[in-house]
Short mmCIF file of C-alpha atoms in Angstrom, two decimals:
data_model
loop_
_atom_site.label_atom_id
_atom_site.label_comp_id
_atom_site.label_asym_id
_atom_site.label_seq_id
_atom_site.Cartn_x
_atom_site.Cartn_y
_atom_site.Cartn_z
CA MET N 1 0.00 0.00 0.00
CA SER N 2 1.03 3.60 -0.56
CA LEU N 3 1.30 5.93 2.44
CA GLN N 4 -2.00 7.53 1.45
CA GLU N 5 -3.69 4.12 1.39
CA ILE N 6 -2.22 3.23 4.78
CA LEU N 7 -3.47 6.50 6.27
CA ASP N 8 -6.91 5.99 4.76
CA GLN N 9 -7.03 2.39 6.03
CA ARG N 10 -5.99 3.20 9.60
CA ARG N 11 -8.96 3.99 11.80
CA ALA N 12 -9.58 3.77 15.54
CA ILE N 13 -11.37 0.41 15.72
CA ARG N 14 -13.91 -0.01 18.53
CA HIS N 15 -14.87 -3.65 17.89
CA PHE N 16 -12.55 -6.48 16.84
CA ASP N 17 -13.42 -9.92 15.44
CA SER N 18 -12.82 -12.55 18.13
CA GLN N 19 -12.62 -15.28 15.47
CA LYS N 20 -9.65 -13.73 13.68
CA PRO N 21 -6.43 -13.99 15.71
CA LEU N 22 -3.26 -12.09 14.93
CA ASP N 23 0.21 -13.46 14.32
CA PRO N 24 2.22 -12.27 17.37
CA GLU N 25 5.43 -12.35 15.34
CA ARG N 26 4.01 -9.92 12.80
CA VAL N 27 2.90 -7.62 15.62
CA LYS N 28 6.39 -7.91 17.14
CA GLU N 29 7.89 -6.89 13.79
CA CYS N 30 5.61 -3.82 13.74
CA ILE N 31 6.97 -2.89 17.17
CA ARG N 32 10.47 -3.33 15.79
CA MET N 33 9.58 -0.87 13.03
CA ALA N 34 8.39 1.56 15.69
CA THR N 35 11.93 1.72 17.07
CA LEU N 36 12.88 3.57 13.88
CA ALA N 37 10.71 6.53 14.89
CA PRO N 38 12.63 9.72 15.72
CA THR N 39 13.29 10.45 19.38
CA SER N 40 14.59 13.60 21.06
CA SER N 41 18.40 13.54 21.32
CA ASN N 42 18.21 9.82 20.47
CA MET N 43 17.51 9.10 24.15
CA GLN N 44 14.83 6.47 23.32
CA LEU N 45 13.24 6.66 26.77
CA TRP N 46 10.32 4.38 25.99
CA GLU N 47 9.40 0.71 25.99
CA ALA N 48 6.60 -1.38 24.46
CA TYR N 49 4.83 -4.21 26.26
CA HIS N 50 3.29 -6.67 23.82
CA VAL N 51 0.42 -8.46 25.57
CA THR N 52 -0.85 -11.78 24.22
CA ASP N 53 -1.67 -13.62 27.48
CA LYS N 54 -5.46 -13.89 27.85
CA ALA N 55 -5.41 -13.39 31.62
CA VAL N 56 -3.40 -10.18 31.30
CA LEU N 57 -5.60 -9.01 28.43
CA GLU N 58 -8.65 -9.38 30.70
CA LYS N 59 -6.97 -7.30 33.40
CA LEU N 60 -6.04 -4.63 30.87
CA ALA N 61 -9.55 -4.58 29.43
CA HIS N 62 -10.91 -3.85 32.91
CA ALA N 63 -8.20 -1.21 33.44
CA CYS N 64 -9.35 0.36 30.14
CA LEU N 65 -12.81 0.88 31.63
CA ASP N 66 -14.16 -2.25 29.95
CA GLN N 67 -14.39 -0.51 26.59
CA LEU N 68 -15.50 -2.79 23.76
CA SER N 69 -12.26 -2.10 21.88
CA ALA N 70 -10.31 -3.47 24.85
CA ARG N 71 -12.67 -6.36 25.59
CA SER N 72 -12.58 -7.61 21.99
CA ALA N 73 -8.86 -7.00 21.35
CA GLN N 74 -6.84 -10.03 20.31
CA GLU N 75 -3.61 -8.45 21.54
CA MET N 76 -2.55 -5.15 23.09
CA VAL N 77 0.60 -3.10 23.00
CA VAL N 78 1.25 -0.71 25.88
CA PHE N 79 3.77 2.07 25.25
CA VAL N 80 5.40 3.47 28.36
CA THR N 81 7.97 6.18 29.08
CA ARG N 82 11.18 5.42 31.00
CA GLN N 83 12.65 8.76 32.00
CA ASP N 84 14.11 6.95 35.01
CA LEU N 85 16.59 5.26 32.64
CA TYR N 86 18.08 8.50 31.34
CA LYS N 87 21.57 7.82 32.73
CA GLN N 88 21.86 4.38 31.11
CA HIS N 89 20.46 5.60 27.79
CA ALA N 90 22.70 8.67 27.72
CA GLU N 91 25.77 6.52 28.36
CA ALA N 92 24.76 4.03 25.66
CA ALA N 93 24.27 6.88 23.17
CA ARG N 94 27.63 8.37 24.14
CA LYS N 95 29.43 5.10 23.48
CA PHE N 96 27.64 4.66 20.18
CA GLU N 97 28.57 8.14 18.97
CA GLU N 98 32.19 7.58 19.98
CA GLY N 99 32.26 4.47 17.80
CA ASN N 100 30.39 6.30 15.08
CA GLN N 101 33.08 8.98 14.92
CA ARG N 102 35.91 6.46 14.92
CA ARG N 103 34.28 4.58 12.05
CA HIS N 104 33.34 7.53 9.85
CA ALA N 105 35.01 10.82 10.83
CA PRO N 106 38.41 11.95 9.50
CA LYS N 107 41.10 10.98 12.03
CA GLU N 108 42.16 14.56 12.62
CA LYS N 109 38.61 15.48 13.70
CA GLN N 110 37.69 12.42 15.73
CA GLU N 111 38.89 13.48 19.17
CA LYS N 112 37.26 16.90 18.96
CA ARG N 113 33.93 15.41 17.91
CA ILE N 114 34.12 12.65 20.51
CA LYS N 115 34.74 15.27 23.20
CA LYS N 116 31.61 17.09 22.03
CA TRP N 117 29.52 13.93 22.41
CA ASP N 118 31.12 13.21 25.79
CA THR N 119 29.94 16.62 26.98
CA TYR N 120 26.49 16.28 25.43
CA TYR N 121 25.63 12.82 26.73
CA GLY N 122 27.89 12.87 29.78
CA LYS N 123 26.79 16.24 31.18
CA VAL N 124 24.02 18.02 29.23
CA MET N 125 21.56 15.13 28.96
CA PRO N 126 21.88 14.03 32.61
CA PHE N 127 21.38 17.66 33.65
CA LEU N 128 18.26 18.05 31.49
CA TYR N 129 16.58 14.76 32.36
CA SER N 130 17.30 14.67 36.10
CA ARG N 131 14.44 15.22 38.56
CA GLY N 132 14.42 16.70 42.04
CA PHE N 133 10.94 17.66 43.28
CA GLY N 134 10.78 20.39 40.65
CA LEU N 135 13.88 22.17 41.95
CA TRP N 136 16.22 21.00 39.18
CA GLY N 137 13.65 22.12 36.63
CA LEU N 138 13.39 25.53 38.26
CA LEU N 139 17.17 25.91 38.18
CA ARG N 140 17.25 24.92 34.50
CA LYS N 141 14.44 27.34 33.74
CA LEU N 142 16.21 30.26 35.40
CA LEU N 143 19.48 29.40 33.66
CA ALA N 144 17.75 29.23 30.28
CA GLN N 145 16.10 32.60 30.80
CA LEU N 146 19.46 34.21 31.67
CA ILE N 147 21.24 32.69 28.65
CA GLY N 148 18.26 33.63 26.47
CA LEU N 149 18.97 37.31 27.11
CA SER N 150 21.96 37.10 24.77
CA ARG N 151 21.23 34.23 22.36
CA PRO N 152 18.56 31.73 21.29
CA ILE N 153 18.16 28.77 23.64
CA VAL N 154 15.67 26.01 24.34
CA ARG N 155 13.46 27.40 27.11
CA GLN N 156 11.22 24.38 27.75
CA VAL N 157 13.50 22.79 30.34
CA SER N 158 11.41 22.49 33.50
CA GLU N 159 10.71 18.99 34.83
CA GLY N 160 7.23 19.22 33.34
CA ASP N 161 8.64 20.34 29.99
CA ILE N 162 11.08 17.41 29.83
CA ARG N 163 8.31 14.99 30.77
CA VAL N 164 6.36 16.28 27.74
CA VAL N 165 9.42 15.76 25.52
CA VAL N 166 9.72 12.13 26.66
CA HIS N 167 6.03 11.49 25.99
CA LYS N 168 6.23 13.13 22.54
CA SER N 169 9.05 10.80 21.54
CA CYS N 170 7.06 7.81 22.79
CA ALA N 171 3.97 8.97 20.91
CA LEU N 172 5.97 9.10 17.66
CA ALA N 173 6.87 5.45 18.19
CA ALA N 174 3.25 4.56 18.94
CA GLN N 175 2.03 6.23 15.75
CA THR N 176 4.73 4.49 13.71
CA PHE N 177 3.58 1.19 15.19
CA MET N 178 -0.05 1.81 14.22
CA LEU N 179 0.93 2.68 10.64
CA ALA N 180 3.06 -0.46 10.44
CA MET N 181 0.11 -2.50 11.69
CA SER N 182 -2.14 -0.97 9.05
CA GLU N 183 0.36 -1.85 6.34
CA ALA N 184 0.39 -5.42 7.69
CA GLY N 185 -3.40 -5.62 7.33
CA TYR N 186 -4.06 -5.35 11.08
CA ASP N 187 -6.22 -2.83 12.94
CA THR N 188 -5.58 -0.80 16.07
CA CYS N 189 -7.15 1.69 18.44
CA PRO N 190 -5.17 4.07 20.68
CA LEU N 191 -6.95 4.37 24.03
CA GLU N 192 -6.75 7.39 26.32
CA GLY N 193 -9.40 6.09 28.70
CA PHE N 194 -7.59 3.85 31.18
CA ASP N 195 -6.69 3.56 34.86
CA SER N 196 -2.91 3.94 34.77
CA LEU N 197 -2.47 2.36 38.21
CA LEU N 198 -4.36 -0.77 37.16
CA VAL N 199 -2.42 -0.94 33.88
CA LYS N 200 0.85 -0.83 35.82
CA LYS N 201 -0.36 -3.56 38.17
CA ALA N 202 -1.47 -5.79 35.29
CA LEU N 203 1.98 -5.51 33.68
CA GLY N 204 4.02 -5.45 36.88
CA LEU N 205 5.63 -2.12 35.99
CA PRO N 206 7.87 -0.05 38.29
CA ARG N 207 6.41 3.00 40.02
CA LYS N 208 8.42 5.52 37.97
CA VAL N 209 7.12 4.19 34.64
CA GLU N 210 4.41 6.31 32.98
CA ILE N 211 1.78 4.94 30.62
CA ASN N 212 1.89 6.79 27.32
CA MET N 213 -0.68 4.84 25.30
CA VAL N 214 -2.60 1.58 25.34
CA ILE N 215 -3.15 0.28 21.81
CA THR N 216 -5.68 -2.46 21.18
CA CYS N 217 -5.05 -4.73 18.20
CA GLY N 218 -7.11 -7.08 16.05
CA ILE N 219 -9.15 -7.39 12.87
CA ARG N 220 -12.09 -5.01 12.63
CA GLN N 221 -15.73 -6.03 12.75
CA PRO N 222 -18.09 -4.24 10.31
CA ASP N 223 -19.34 -2.09 13.20
CA GLY N 224 -15.80 -1.41 14.41
CA VAL N 225 -15.61 2.02 12.78
CA TRP N 226 -17.88 4.76 14.06
CA GLY N 227 -19.05 6.24 10.77
CA ASP N 228 -17.15 8.65 8.53
CA ARG N 229 -13.86 10.19 9.61
CA TYR N 230 -14.14 13.77 10.86
CA ARG N 231 -11.33 16.30 10.58
CA GLN N 232 -11.19 20.06 11.04
CA PRO N 233 -11.17 21.91 7.70
CA PHE N 234 -7.66 21.92 6.28
CA SER N 235 -7.94 25.68 5.76
CA GLU N 236 -8.14 26.05 9.54
CA THR N 237 -5.24 23.65 10.16
CA TYR N 238 -2.75 24.68 7.50
CA HIS N 239 -0.93 28.02 7.79
CA ARG N 240 1.75 29.07 5.33
CA VAL N 241 4.09 31.83 6.50
#
């Protein structure tokens, strides 16, 4: 299918066919494709939990307020954010970029570029992603405002701002997954209505994990789509400057 056909095919499905199971390996491959989605500073602070166990699916359906989309889903994929892993991910990215420079950069420029990545992932990223009851975010915010008096700088650096950044990166992966599923001939529905505490309990997730999106998966029933697709007029959405 073309991208236009994939986008036309993908709808939020509210009722799946219980007689048409999915191939878990194909769903897994769609999750693998989702890892190719862009992520801020390549920190990749998200994970996907692919649920095929019927008992866990029942718990998740209840956590999703017993919506028909959840009750009839053949499988679910829960995308979560892992800001708590920022140190490990920053170090992994630093090591990768060091190898990247040694493999591809001219020898005379390697050490300078490696030092840049050492600073970025060894100091800047840990400073930006650290949490401390809002105090670190306040310090970052004040620092950004002072620097911003003399030059452009990213100003969204409070703890709340960084949390949004992490969730945006995760949402890009979730959307990529749903498009991959559509291309594979499978249907999905992203759910916002869920009890995050019950979802965490069903999956045995750590306290610091945040639920970004619960995506139900299956093959649509004829009544699975609620009528025609509605969108705001493009003239109100598109602005050329």
